[in-house]
mmCIF file of N, CA and C in Angstrom:
data_model
loop_
_atom_site.group_PDB
_atom_site.id
_atom_site.type_symbol
_atom_site.label_atom_id
_atom_site.label_comp_id
_atom_site.label_asym_id
_atom_site.label_seq_id
_atom_site.Cartn_x
_atom_site.Cartn_y
_atom_site.Cartn_z
ATOM 1 N N UNK A 666 -61.997 -7.788 11.084
ATOM 2 C CA UNK A 666 -61.033 -6.822 11.521
ATOM 3 C C UNK A 666 -60.000 -7.430 12.478
ATOM 4 N N UNK A 667 -60.377 -8.349 13.401
ATOM 5 C CA UNK A 667 -59.383 -8.938 14.284
ATOM 6 C C UNK A 667 -58.307 -9.695 13.498
ATOM 7 N N UNK A 668 -58.674 -10.305 12.382
ATOM 8 C CA UNK A 668 -57.679 -11.014 11.579
ATOM 9 C C UNK A 668 -56.655 -10.035 11.021
ATOM 10 N N UNK A 669 -57.091 -8.864 10.597
ATOM 11 C CA UNK A 669 -56.201 -7.836 10.075
ATOM 12 C C UNK A 669 -55.258 -7.340 11.175
ATOM 13 N N UNK A 670 -55.749 -7.200 12.371
ATOM 14 C CA UNK A 670 -54.930 -6.780 13.506
ATOM 15 C C UNK A 670 -53.862 -7.826 13.795
ATOM 16 N N UNK A 671 -54.214 -9.078 13.742
ATOM 17 C CA UNK A 671 -53.255 -10.155 13.994
ATOM 18 C C UNK A 671 -52.164 -10.167 12.940
ATOM 19 N N UNK A 672 -52.521 -9.943 11.685
ATOM 20 C CA UNK A 672 -51.535 -9.902 10.605
ATOM 21 C C UNK A 672 -50.582 -8.739 10.843
ATOM 22 N N UNK A 673 -51.109 -7.591 11.222
ATOM 23 C CA UNK A 673 -50.280 -6.418 11.460
ATOM 24 C C UNK A 673 -49.308 -6.665 12.609
ATOM 25 N N UNK A 674 -49.747 -7.324 13.660
ATOM 26 C CA UNK A 674 -48.891 -7.614 14.804
ATOM 27 C C UNK A 674 -47.764 -8.545 14.386
ATOM 28 N N UNK A 675 -48.097 -9.591 13.635
ATOM 29 C CA UNK A 675 -47.068 -10.522 13.197
ATOM 30 C C UNK A 675 -46.109 -9.868 12.214
ATOM 31 N N UNK A 676 -46.580 -8.992 11.377
ATOM 32 C CA UNK A 676 -45.723 -8.295 10.420
ATOM 33 C C UNK A 676 -44.746 -7.380 11.152
ATOM 34 N N UNK A 677 -45.226 -6.720 12.188
ATOM 35 C CA UNK A 677 -44.369 -5.832 12.953
ATOM 36 C C UNK A 677 -43.361 -6.593 13.804
ATOM 37 N N UNK A 678 -43.651 -7.804 14.131
ATOM 38 C CA UNK A 678 -42.756 -8.593 14.970
ATOM 39 C C UNK A 678 -41.414 -8.810 14.288
ATOM 40 N N UNK A 679 -41.376 -8.830 12.977
ATOM 41 C CA UNK A 679 -40.129 -9.045 12.263
ATOM 42 C C UNK A 679 -39.315 -7.778 12.099
ATOM 43 N N UNK A 680 -39.837 -6.629 12.502
ATOM 44 C CA UNK A 680 -39.138 -5.362 12.298
ATOM 45 C C UNK A 680 -38.087 -5.077 13.355
ATOM 46 N N UNK A 681 -38.162 -5.648 14.457
ATOM 47 C CA UNK A 681 -37.194 -5.422 15.520
ATOM 48 C C UNK A 681 -36.949 -6.739 16.184
ATOM 49 N N UNK A 682 -36.373 -6.720 17.332
ATOM 50 C CA UNK A 682 -36.189 -7.993 18.004
ATOM 51 C C UNK A 682 -35.360 -7.820 19.239
ATOM 52 N N UNK A 683 -34.861 -8.922 19.707
ATOM 53 C CA UNK A 683 -34.013 -8.924 20.886
ATOM 54 C C UNK A 683 -32.679 -9.514 20.506
ATOM 55 N N UNK A 684 -31.625 -8.983 21.120
ATOM 56 C CA UNK A 684 -30.331 -9.604 20.897
ATOM 57 C C UNK A 684 -30.224 -10.818 21.815
ATOM 58 N N UNK A 685 -29.071 -11.435 21.864
ATOM 59 C CA UNK A 685 -28.906 -12.641 22.670
ATOM 60 C C UNK A 685 -29.069 -12.390 24.162
ATOM 61 N N UNK A 686 -28.956 -11.129 24.571
ATOM 62 C CA UNK A 686 -29.093 -10.805 25.990
ATOM 63 C C UNK A 686 -30.488 -10.343 26.343
ATOM 64 N N UNK A 687 -31.443 -10.362 25.399
ATOM 65 C CA UNK A 687 -32.809 -9.967 25.651
ATOM 66 C C UNK A 687 -33.057 -8.487 25.453
ATOM 67 N N UNK A 688 -32.042 -7.715 25.109
ATOM 68 C CA UNK A 688 -32.231 -6.280 24.898
ATOM 69 C C UNK A 688 -32.866 -6.054 23.536
ATOM 70 N N UNK A 689 -33.738 -5.043 23.467
ATOM 71 C CA UNK A 689 -34.413 -4.732 22.203
ATOM 72 C C UNK A 689 -33.397 -4.203 21.203
ATOM 73 N N UNK A 690 -33.582 -4.596 19.955
ATOM 74 C CA UNK A 690 -32.710 -4.109 18.889
ATOM 75 C C UNK A 690 -33.545 -3.403 17.853
ATOM 76 N N UNK A 691 -32.932 -2.450 17.189
ATOM 77 C CA UNK A 691 -33.619 -1.703 16.145
ATOM 78 C C UNK A 691 -33.512 -2.465 14.837
ATOM 79 N N UNK A 692 -34.505 -2.311 13.972
ATOM 80 C CA UNK A 692 -34.406 -2.978 12.675
ATOM 81 C C UNK A 692 -33.273 -2.368 11.868
ATOM 82 N N UNK A 693 -32.645 -3.177 11.063
ATOM 83 C CA UNK A 693 -31.540 -2.708 10.244
ATOM 84 C C UNK A 693 -31.945 -2.736 8.786
ATOM 85 N N UNK A 694 -31.886 -1.567 8.156
ATOM 86 C CA UNK A 694 -32.197 -1.523 6.735
ATOM 87 C C UNK A 694 -30.949 -1.272 5.920
ATOM 88 N N UNK A 695 -29.794 -1.120 6.560
ATOM 89 C CA UNK A 695 -28.545 -0.873 5.836
ATOM 90 C C UNK A 695 -28.080 -2.157 5.185
ATOM 91 N N UNK A 696 -27.654 -2.052 3.941
ATOM 92 C CA UNK A 696 -27.158 -3.260 3.277
ATOM 93 C C UNK A 696 -25.833 -3.711 3.894
ATOM 94 N N UNK A 697 -25.619 -4.997 3.876
ATOM 95 C CA UNK A 697 -24.377 -5.555 4.391
ATOM 96 C C UNK A 697 -23.324 -5.414 3.301
ATOM 97 N N UNK A 698 -22.194 -4.821 3.657
ATOM 98 C CA UNK A 698 -21.121 -4.632 2.687
ATOM 99 C C UNK A 698 -20.181 -5.825 2.739
ATOM 100 N N UNK A 699 -19.833 -6.320 1.589
ATOM 101 C CA UNK A 699 -18.860 -7.396 1.507
ATOM 102 C C UNK A 699 -17.720 -6.934 0.622
ATOM 103 N N UNK A 700 -16.550 -7.381 0.927
ATOM 104 C CA UNK A 700 -15.376 -6.984 0.165
ATOM 105 C C UNK A 700 -15.178 -7.939 -1.003
ATOM 106 N N UNK A 701 -14.922 -7.371 -2.152
ATOM 107 C CA UNK A 701 -14.622 -8.194 -3.316
ATOM 108 C C UNK A 701 -13.139 -8.151 -3.637
ATOM 109 N N UNK A 702 -12.380 -7.408 -2.833
ATOM 110 C CA UNK A 702 -10.940 -7.323 -3.064
ATOM 111 C C UNK A 702 -10.306 -8.660 -2.701
ATOM 112 N N UNK A 703 -9.348 -9.120 -3.508
ATOM 113 C CA UNK A 703 -8.689 -10.388 -3.187
ATOM 114 C C UNK A 703 -7.859 -10.249 -1.910
ATOM 115 N N UNK A 704 -7.827 -11.312 -1.140
ATOM 116 C CA UNK A 704 -7.047 -11.340 0.087
ATOM 117 C C UNK A 704 -5.654 -11.825 -0.279
ATOM 118 N N UNK A 705 -4.647 -11.083 0.160
ATOM 119 C CA UNK A 705 -3.271 -11.456 -0.152
ATOM 120 C C UNK A 705 -2.907 -12.744 0.571
ATOM 121 N N UNK A 706 -2.239 -13.640 -0.133
ATOM 122 C CA UNK A 706 -1.786 -14.893 0.463
ATOM 123 C C UNK A 706 -0.499 -14.588 1.223
ATOM 124 N N UNK A 707 -0.491 -14.760 2.538
ATOM 125 C CA UNK A 707 0.700 -14.423 3.306
ATOM 126 C C UNK A 707 1.865 -15.375 3.048
ATOM 127 N N UNK A 708 1.602 -16.515 2.455
ATOM 128 C CA UNK A 708 2.660 -17.478 2.172
ATOM 129 C C UNK A 708 2.930 -17.460 0.672
ATOM 130 N N UNK A 709 4.102 -16.996 0.288
ATOM 131 C CA UNK A 709 4.402 -16.909 -1.142
ATOM 132 C C UNK A 709 4.594 -18.283 -1.785
ATOM 133 N N UNK A 710 4.399 -18.309 -3.094
ATOM 134 C CA UNK A 710 4.728 -19.488 -3.886
ATOM 135 C C UNK A 710 5.995 -19.158 -4.653
ATOM 136 N N UNK A 711 6.928 -20.075 -4.721
ATOM 137 C CA UNK A 711 8.157 -19.774 -5.454
ATOM 138 C C UNK A 711 7.901 -19.698 -6.959
ATOM 139 N N UNK A 712 8.614 -18.790 -7.624
ATOM 140 C CA UNK A 712 8.545 -18.744 -9.082
ATOM 141 C C UNK A 712 9.439 -19.865 -9.623
ATOM 142 N N UNK A 713 9.599 -19.925 -10.935
ATOM 143 C CA UNK A 713 10.357 -21.028 -11.546
ATOM 144 C C UNK A 713 11.806 -21.066 -11.073
ATOM 145 N N UNK A 714 12.458 -19.911 -11.018
ATOM 146 C CA UNK A 714 13.860 -19.873 -10.585
ATOM 147 C C UNK A 714 13.986 -20.241 -9.106
ATOM 148 N N UNK A 715 13.062 -19.754 -8.299
ATOM 149 C CA UNK A 715 13.082 -20.074 -6.876
ATOM 150 C C UNK A 715 12.789 -21.546 -6.641
ATOM 151 N N UNK A 716 11.888 -22.113 -7.437
ATOM 152 C CA UNK A 716 11.575 -23.540 -7.319
ATOM 153 C C UNK A 716 12.811 -24.368 -7.635
ATOM 154 N N UNK A 717 13.528 -23.961 -8.679
ATOM 155 C CA UNK A 717 14.752 -24.685 -9.046
ATOM 156 C C UNK A 717 15.769 -24.613 -7.909
ATOM 157 N N UNK A 718 15.926 -23.426 -7.318
ATOM 158 C CA UNK A 718 16.868 -23.266 -6.202
ATOM 159 C C UNK A 718 16.433 -24.118 -5.010
ATOM 160 N N UNK A 719 15.134 -24.120 -4.729
ATOM 161 C CA UNK A 719 14.602 -24.903 -3.618
ATOM 162 C C UNK A 719 14.854 -26.390 -3.833
ATOM 163 N N UNK A 720 14.484 -26.888 -5.002
ATOM 164 C CA UNK A 720 14.618 -28.323 -5.292
ATOM 165 C C UNK A 720 16.092 -28.734 -5.268
ATOM 166 N N UNK A 721 16.965 -27.874 -5.763
ATOM 167 C CA UNK A 721 18.407 -28.163 -5.729
ATOM 168 C C UNK A 721 18.887 -28.248 -4.282
ATOM 169 N N UNK A 722 18.476 -27.279 -3.461
ATOM 170 C CA UNK A 722 18.888 -27.280 -2.051
ATOM 171 C C UNK A 722 18.350 -28.506 -1.323
ATOM 172 N N UNK A 723 17.087 -28.849 -1.577
ATOM 173 C CA UNK A 723 16.517 -30.043 -0.939
ATOM 174 C C UNK A 723 17.255 -31.303 -1.391
ATOM 175 N N UNK A 724 17.591 -31.376 -2.674
ATOM 176 C CA UNK A 724 18.328 -32.526 -3.194
ATOM 177 C C UNK A 724 19.705 -32.654 -2.563
ATOM 178 N N UNK A 725 20.312 -31.521 -2.208
ATOM 179 C CA UNK A 725 21.615 -31.553 -1.539
ATOM 180 C C UNK A 725 21.492 -32.060 -0.099
ATOM 181 N N UNK A 726 20.340 -31.861 0.507
ATOM 182 C CA UNK A 726 20.112 -32.374 1.865
ATOM 183 C C UNK A 726 19.902 -33.879 1.815
ATOM 184 N N UNK A 727 19.039 -34.295 0.901
ATOM 185 C CA UNK A 727 18.774 -35.716 0.671
ATOM 186 C C UNK A 727 18.100 -35.807 -0.694
ATOM 187 N N UNK A 728 18.672 -36.512 -1.628
ATOM 188 C CA UNK A 728 18.135 -36.543 -2.998
ATOM 189 C C UNK A 728 16.651 -36.883 -3.096
ATOM 190 N N UNK A 729 16.161 -37.746 -2.228
ATOM 191 C CA UNK A 729 14.756 -38.137 -2.280
ATOM 192 C C UNK A 729 13.800 -36.975 -2.000
ATOM 193 N N UNK A 730 14.277 -35.943 -1.317
ATOM 194 C CA UNK A 730 13.432 -34.779 -1.015
ATOM 195 C C UNK A 730 13.061 -34.008 -2.271
ATOM 196 N N UNK A 731 13.863 -34.161 -3.321
ATOM 197 C CA UNK A 731 13.641 -33.420 -4.566
ATOM 198 C C UNK A 731 12.970 -34.272 -5.636
ATOM 199 N N UNK A 732 12.587 -35.490 -5.297
ATOM 200 C CA UNK A 732 12.040 -36.411 -6.289
ATOM 201 C C UNK A 732 10.711 -35.943 -6.878
ATOM 202 N N UNK A 733 9.856 -35.345 -6.074
ATOM 203 C CA UNK A 733 8.548 -34.868 -6.525
ATOM 204 C C UNK A 733 8.493 -33.358 -6.280
ATOM 205 N N UNK A 734 8.713 -32.595 -7.337
ATOM 206 C CA UNK A 734 8.814 -31.135 -7.216
ATOM 207 C C UNK A 734 7.558 -30.499 -6.639
ATOM 208 N N UNK A 735 6.389 -30.901 -7.113
ATOM 209 C CA UNK A 735 5.137 -30.319 -6.620
ATOM 210 C C UNK A 735 4.951 -30.579 -5.127
ATOM 211 N N UNK A 736 5.234 -31.795 -4.708
ATOM 212 C CA UNK A 736 5.103 -32.135 -3.290
ATOM 213 C C UNK A 736 6.119 -31.346 -2.465
ATOM 214 N N UNK A 737 7.335 -31.221 -2.974
ATOM 215 C CA UNK A 737 8.373 -30.464 -2.266
ATOM 216 C C UNK A 737 7.953 -29.006 -2.090
ATOM 217 N N UNK A 738 7.369 -28.411 -3.121
ATOM 218 C CA UNK A 738 6.921 -27.016 -3.034
ATOM 219 C C UNK A 738 5.773 -26.887 -2.036
ATOM 220 N N UNK A 739 4.809 -27.800 -2.070
ATOM 221 C CA UNK A 739 3.698 -27.749 -1.104
ATOM 222 C C UNK A 739 4.213 -27.803 0.333
ATOM 223 N N UNK A 740 5.112 -28.722 0.562
ATOM 224 C CA UNK A 740 5.652 -28.873 1.920
ATOM 225 C C UNK A 740 6.508 -27.668 2.299
ATOM 226 N N UNK A 741 7.252 -27.141 1.343
ATOM 227 C CA UNK A 741 8.082 -25.961 1.601
ATOM 228 C C UNK A 741 7.216 -24.742 1.928
ATOM 229 N N UNK A 742 6.071 -24.618 1.277
ATOM 230 C CA UNK A 742 5.159 -23.508 1.600
ATOM 231 C C UNK A 742 4.638 -23.644 3.026
ATOM 232 N N UNK A 743 4.423 -24.868 3.497
ATOM 233 C CA UNK A 743 4.024 -25.079 4.891
ATOM 234 C C UNK A 743 5.142 -24.652 5.844
ATOM 235 N N UNK A 744 6.383 -24.954 5.469
ATOM 236 C CA UNK A 744 7.527 -24.504 6.272
ATOM 237 C C UNK A 744 7.576 -22.976 6.263
ATOM 238 N N UNK A 745 7.337 -22.372 5.113
ATOM 239 C CA UNK A 745 7.326 -20.920 4.995
ATOM 240 C C UNK A 745 6.249 -20.313 5.900
ATOM 241 N N UNK A 746 5.129 -20.980 6.014
ATOM 242 C CA UNK A 746 4.062 -20.509 6.893
ATOM 243 C C UNK A 746 4.570 -20.437 8.337
ATOM 244 N N UNK A 747 5.344 -21.424 8.760
ATOM 245 C CA UNK A 747 5.943 -21.397 10.101
ATOM 246 C C UNK A 747 6.917 -20.227 10.232
ATOM 247 N N UNK A 748 7.695 -19.996 9.192
ATOM 248 C CA UNK A 748 8.658 -18.891 9.201
ATOM 249 C C UNK A 748 7.918 -17.565 9.342
ATOM 250 N N UNK A 749 6.887 -17.376 8.526
ATOM 251 C CA UNK A 749 6.103 -16.136 8.557
ATOM 252 C C UNK A 749 5.387 -15.956 9.893
ATOM 253 N N UNK A 750 5.049 -17.056 10.557
ATOM 254 C CA UNK A 750 4.371 -16.997 11.845
ATOM 255 C C UNK A 750 5.343 -16.685 12.987
ATOM 256 N N UNK A 751 6.643 -16.691 12.688
ATOM 257 C CA UNK A 751 7.642 -16.361 13.702
ATOM 258 C C UNK A 751 7.905 -17.464 14.703
ATOM 259 N N UNK A 752 7.680 -18.697 14.302
ATOM 260 C CA UNK A 752 7.942 -19.811 15.216
ATOM 261 C C UNK A 752 9.440 -19.913 15.477
ATOM 262 N N UNK A 753 9.788 -20.484 16.617
ATOM 263 C CA UNK A 753 11.201 -20.604 16.967
ATOM 264 C C UNK A 753 11.880 -21.655 16.091
ATOM 265 N N UNK A 754 13.212 -21.567 16.032
ATOM 266 C CA UNK A 754 13.999 -22.413 15.132
ATOM 267 C C UNK A 754 13.789 -23.905 15.388
ATOM 268 N N UNK A 755 13.739 -24.294 16.657
ATOM 269 C CA UNK A 755 13.572 -25.719 16.980
ATOM 270 C C UNK A 755 12.215 -26.238 16.503
ATOM 271 N N UNK A 756 11.173 -25.443 16.693
ATOM 272 C CA UNK A 756 9.836 -25.842 16.239
ATOM 273 C C UNK A 756 9.792 -25.938 14.726
ATOM 274 N N UNK A 757 10.367 -24.944 14.044
ATOM 275 C CA UNK A 757 10.365 -24.975 12.575
ATOM 276 C C UNK A 757 11.117 -26.192 12.055
ATOM 277 N N UNK A 758 12.265 -26.494 12.650
ATOM 278 C CA UNK A 758 13.051 -27.653 12.218
ATOM 279 C C UNK A 758 12.290 -28.952 12.465
ATOM 280 N N UNK A 759 11.652 -29.058 13.612
ATOM 281 C CA UNK A 759 10.877 -30.252 13.934
ATOM 282 C C UNK A 759 9.695 -30.413 12.981
ATOM 283 N N UNK A 760 8.988 -29.307 12.711
ATOM 284 C CA UNK A 760 7.856 -29.359 11.780
ATOM 285 C C UNK A 760 8.311 -29.718 10.370
ATOM 286 N N UNK A 761 9.429 -29.138 9.939
ATOM 287 C CA UNK A 761 9.956 -29.457 8.606
ATOM 288 C C UNK A 761 10.329 -30.934 8.533
ATOM 289 N N UNK A 762 10.946 -31.425 9.580
ATOM 290 C CA UNK A 762 11.304 -32.837 9.644
ATOM 291 C C UNK A 762 10.060 -33.704 9.483
ATOM 292 N N UNK A 763 9.007 -33.365 10.214
ATOM 293 C CA UNK A 763 7.763 -34.141 10.130
ATOM 294 C C UNK A 763 7.132 -34.052 8.748
ATOM 295 N N UNK A 764 7.137 -32.871 8.169
ATOM 296 C CA UNK A 764 6.492 -32.683 6.862
ATOM 297 C C UNK A 764 7.213 -33.416 5.740
ATOM 298 N N UNK A 765 8.526 -33.459 5.811
ATOM 299 C CA UNK A 765 9.301 -34.045 4.718
ATOM 300 C C UNK A 765 9.685 -35.501 4.955
ATOM 301 N N UNK A 766 9.517 -36.001 6.167
ATOM 302 C CA UNK A 766 9.866 -37.401 6.457
ATOM 303 C C UNK A 766 8.832 -38.338 5.851
ATOM 304 N N UNK A 767 9.268 -39.545 5.611
ATOM 305 C CA UNK A 767 8.367 -40.580 5.113
ATOM 306 C C UNK A 767 8.565 -40.837 3.634
ATOM 307 N N UNK A 768 7.876 -41.838 3.160
ATOM 308 C CA UNK A 768 7.994 -42.213 1.748
ATOM 309 C C UNK A 768 9.418 -42.599 1.401
ATOM 310 N N UNK A 769 9.846 -42.182 0.234
ATOM 311 C CA UNK A 769 11.197 -42.524 -0.209
ATOM 312 C C UNK A 769 12.273 -41.786 0.575
ATOM 313 N N UNK A 770 11.904 -40.666 1.225
ATOM 314 C CA UNK A 770 12.887 -39.901 1.999
ATOM 315 C C UNK A 770 13.208 -40.565 3.327
ATOM 316 N N UNK A 771 12.334 -41.437 3.793
ATOM 317 C CA UNK A 771 12.556 -42.075 5.085
ATOM 318 C C UNK A 771 12.463 -41.077 6.219
ATOM 319 N N UNK A 772 13.004 -41.441 7.362
ATOM 320 C CA UNK A 772 12.990 -40.569 8.539
ATOM 321 C C UNK A 772 14.174 -39.610 8.450
ATOM 322 N N UNK A 773 13.891 -38.327 8.628
ATOM 323 C CA UNK A 773 14.944 -37.322 8.589
ATOM 324 C C UNK A 773 15.445 -37.019 9.996
ATOM 325 N N UNK A 774 16.630 -36.430 10.070
ATOM 326 C CA UNK A 774 17.208 -36.036 11.356
ATOM 327 C C UNK A 774 16.809 -34.589 11.670
ATOM 328 N N UNK A 775 17.027 -34.198 12.915
ATOM 329 C CA UNK A 775 16.757 -32.815 13.298
ATOM 330 C C UNK A 775 17.635 -31.854 12.494
ATOM 331 N N UNK A 776 18.877 -32.247 12.251
ATOM 332 C CA UNK A 776 19.789 -31.414 11.459
ATOM 333 C C UNK A 776 19.247 -31.231 10.039
ATOM 334 N N UNK A 777 18.702 -32.279 9.450
ATOM 335 C CA UNK A 777 18.119 -32.167 8.113
ATOM 336 C C UNK A 777 16.884 -31.261 8.128
ATOM 337 N N UNK A 778 16.091 -31.328 9.195
ATOM 338 C CA UNK A 778 14.941 -30.439 9.331
ATOM 339 C C UNK A 778 15.373 -28.986 9.344
ATOM 340 N N UNK A 779 16.437 -28.678 10.078
ATOM 341 C CA UNK A 779 16.962 -27.310 10.139
ATOM 342 C C UNK A 779 17.492 -26.870 8.769
ATOM 343 N N UNK A 780 18.111 -27.786 8.055
ATOM 344 C CA UNK A 780 18.621 -27.456 6.715
ATOM 345 C C UNK A 780 17.466 -27.197 5.742
ATOM 346 N N UNK A 781 16.376 -27.906 5.903
ATOM 347 C CA UNK A 781 15.193 -27.668 5.064
ATOM 348 C C UNK A 781 14.670 -26.259 5.310
ATOM 349 N N UNK A 782 14.598 -25.849 6.567
ATOM 350 C CA UNK A 782 14.139 -24.494 6.896
ATOM 351 C C UNK A 782 15.050 -23.471 6.207
ATOM 352 N N UNK A 783 16.352 -23.684 6.268
ATOM 353 C CA UNK A 783 17.294 -22.758 5.630
ATOM 354 C C UNK A 783 17.125 -22.759 4.116
ATOM 355 N N UNK A 784 16.856 -23.925 3.528
ATOM 356 C CA UNK A 784 16.642 -24.012 2.080
ATOM 357 C C UNK A 784 15.406 -23.220 1.679
ATOM 358 N N UNK A 785 14.355 -23.298 2.481
ATOM 359 C CA UNK A 785 13.117 -22.557 2.195
ATOM 360 C C UNK A 785 13.382 -21.069 2.320
ATOM 361 N N UNK A 786 14.070 -20.657 3.381
ATOM 362 C CA UNK A 786 14.373 -19.237 3.577
ATOM 363 C C UNK A 786 15.220 -18.688 2.438
ATOM 364 N N UNK A 787 16.244 -19.423 2.063
ATOM 365 C CA UNK A 787 17.175 -18.899 1.055
ATOM 366 C C UNK A 787 16.609 -18.930 -0.361
ATOM 367 N N UNK A 788 15.631 -19.777 -0.606
ATOM 368 C CA UNK A 788 15.126 -19.892 -1.971
ATOM 369 C C UNK A 788 13.944 -18.966 -2.277
ATOM 370 N N UNK A 789 12.987 -18.840 -1.349
ATOM 371 C CA UNK A 789 11.822 -18.021 -1.678
ATOM 372 C C UNK A 789 11.100 -17.369 -0.509
ATOM 373 N N UNK A 790 11.308 -17.832 0.700
ATOM 374 C CA UNK A 790 10.541 -17.328 1.843
ATOM 375 C C UNK A 790 11.393 -16.362 2.645
ATOM 376 N N UNK A 791 11.388 -15.136 2.209
ATOM 377 C CA UNK A 791 12.242 -14.110 2.838
ATOM 378 C C UNK A 791 11.531 -13.426 3.964
#
């Protein structure tokens, strides 16, 4: 009989417990609800016409910026994320400059960074 009592005590121990502060908590039998609804992406992707407008605008800033369309769109979406976050113009221009500088494009100027932000805004990130 003592073995049965010990089993019962251990079984009951899992029914409640203490929170992180040592306070007793009640057992929870409610199922955990999870959402299956898709989460909206706050940063849009340009459609075909918008991509063409973006790549054309980037090419007008510096032709090398338009050399790899997929890379240009990825970087432009990062710029759009800054726009959607409400960052100030100087920060957005500096970030755009950093994102698009390097490789065949070389080092960009602050003015080119600002023009990239405008190209992203005018093409797809409203």
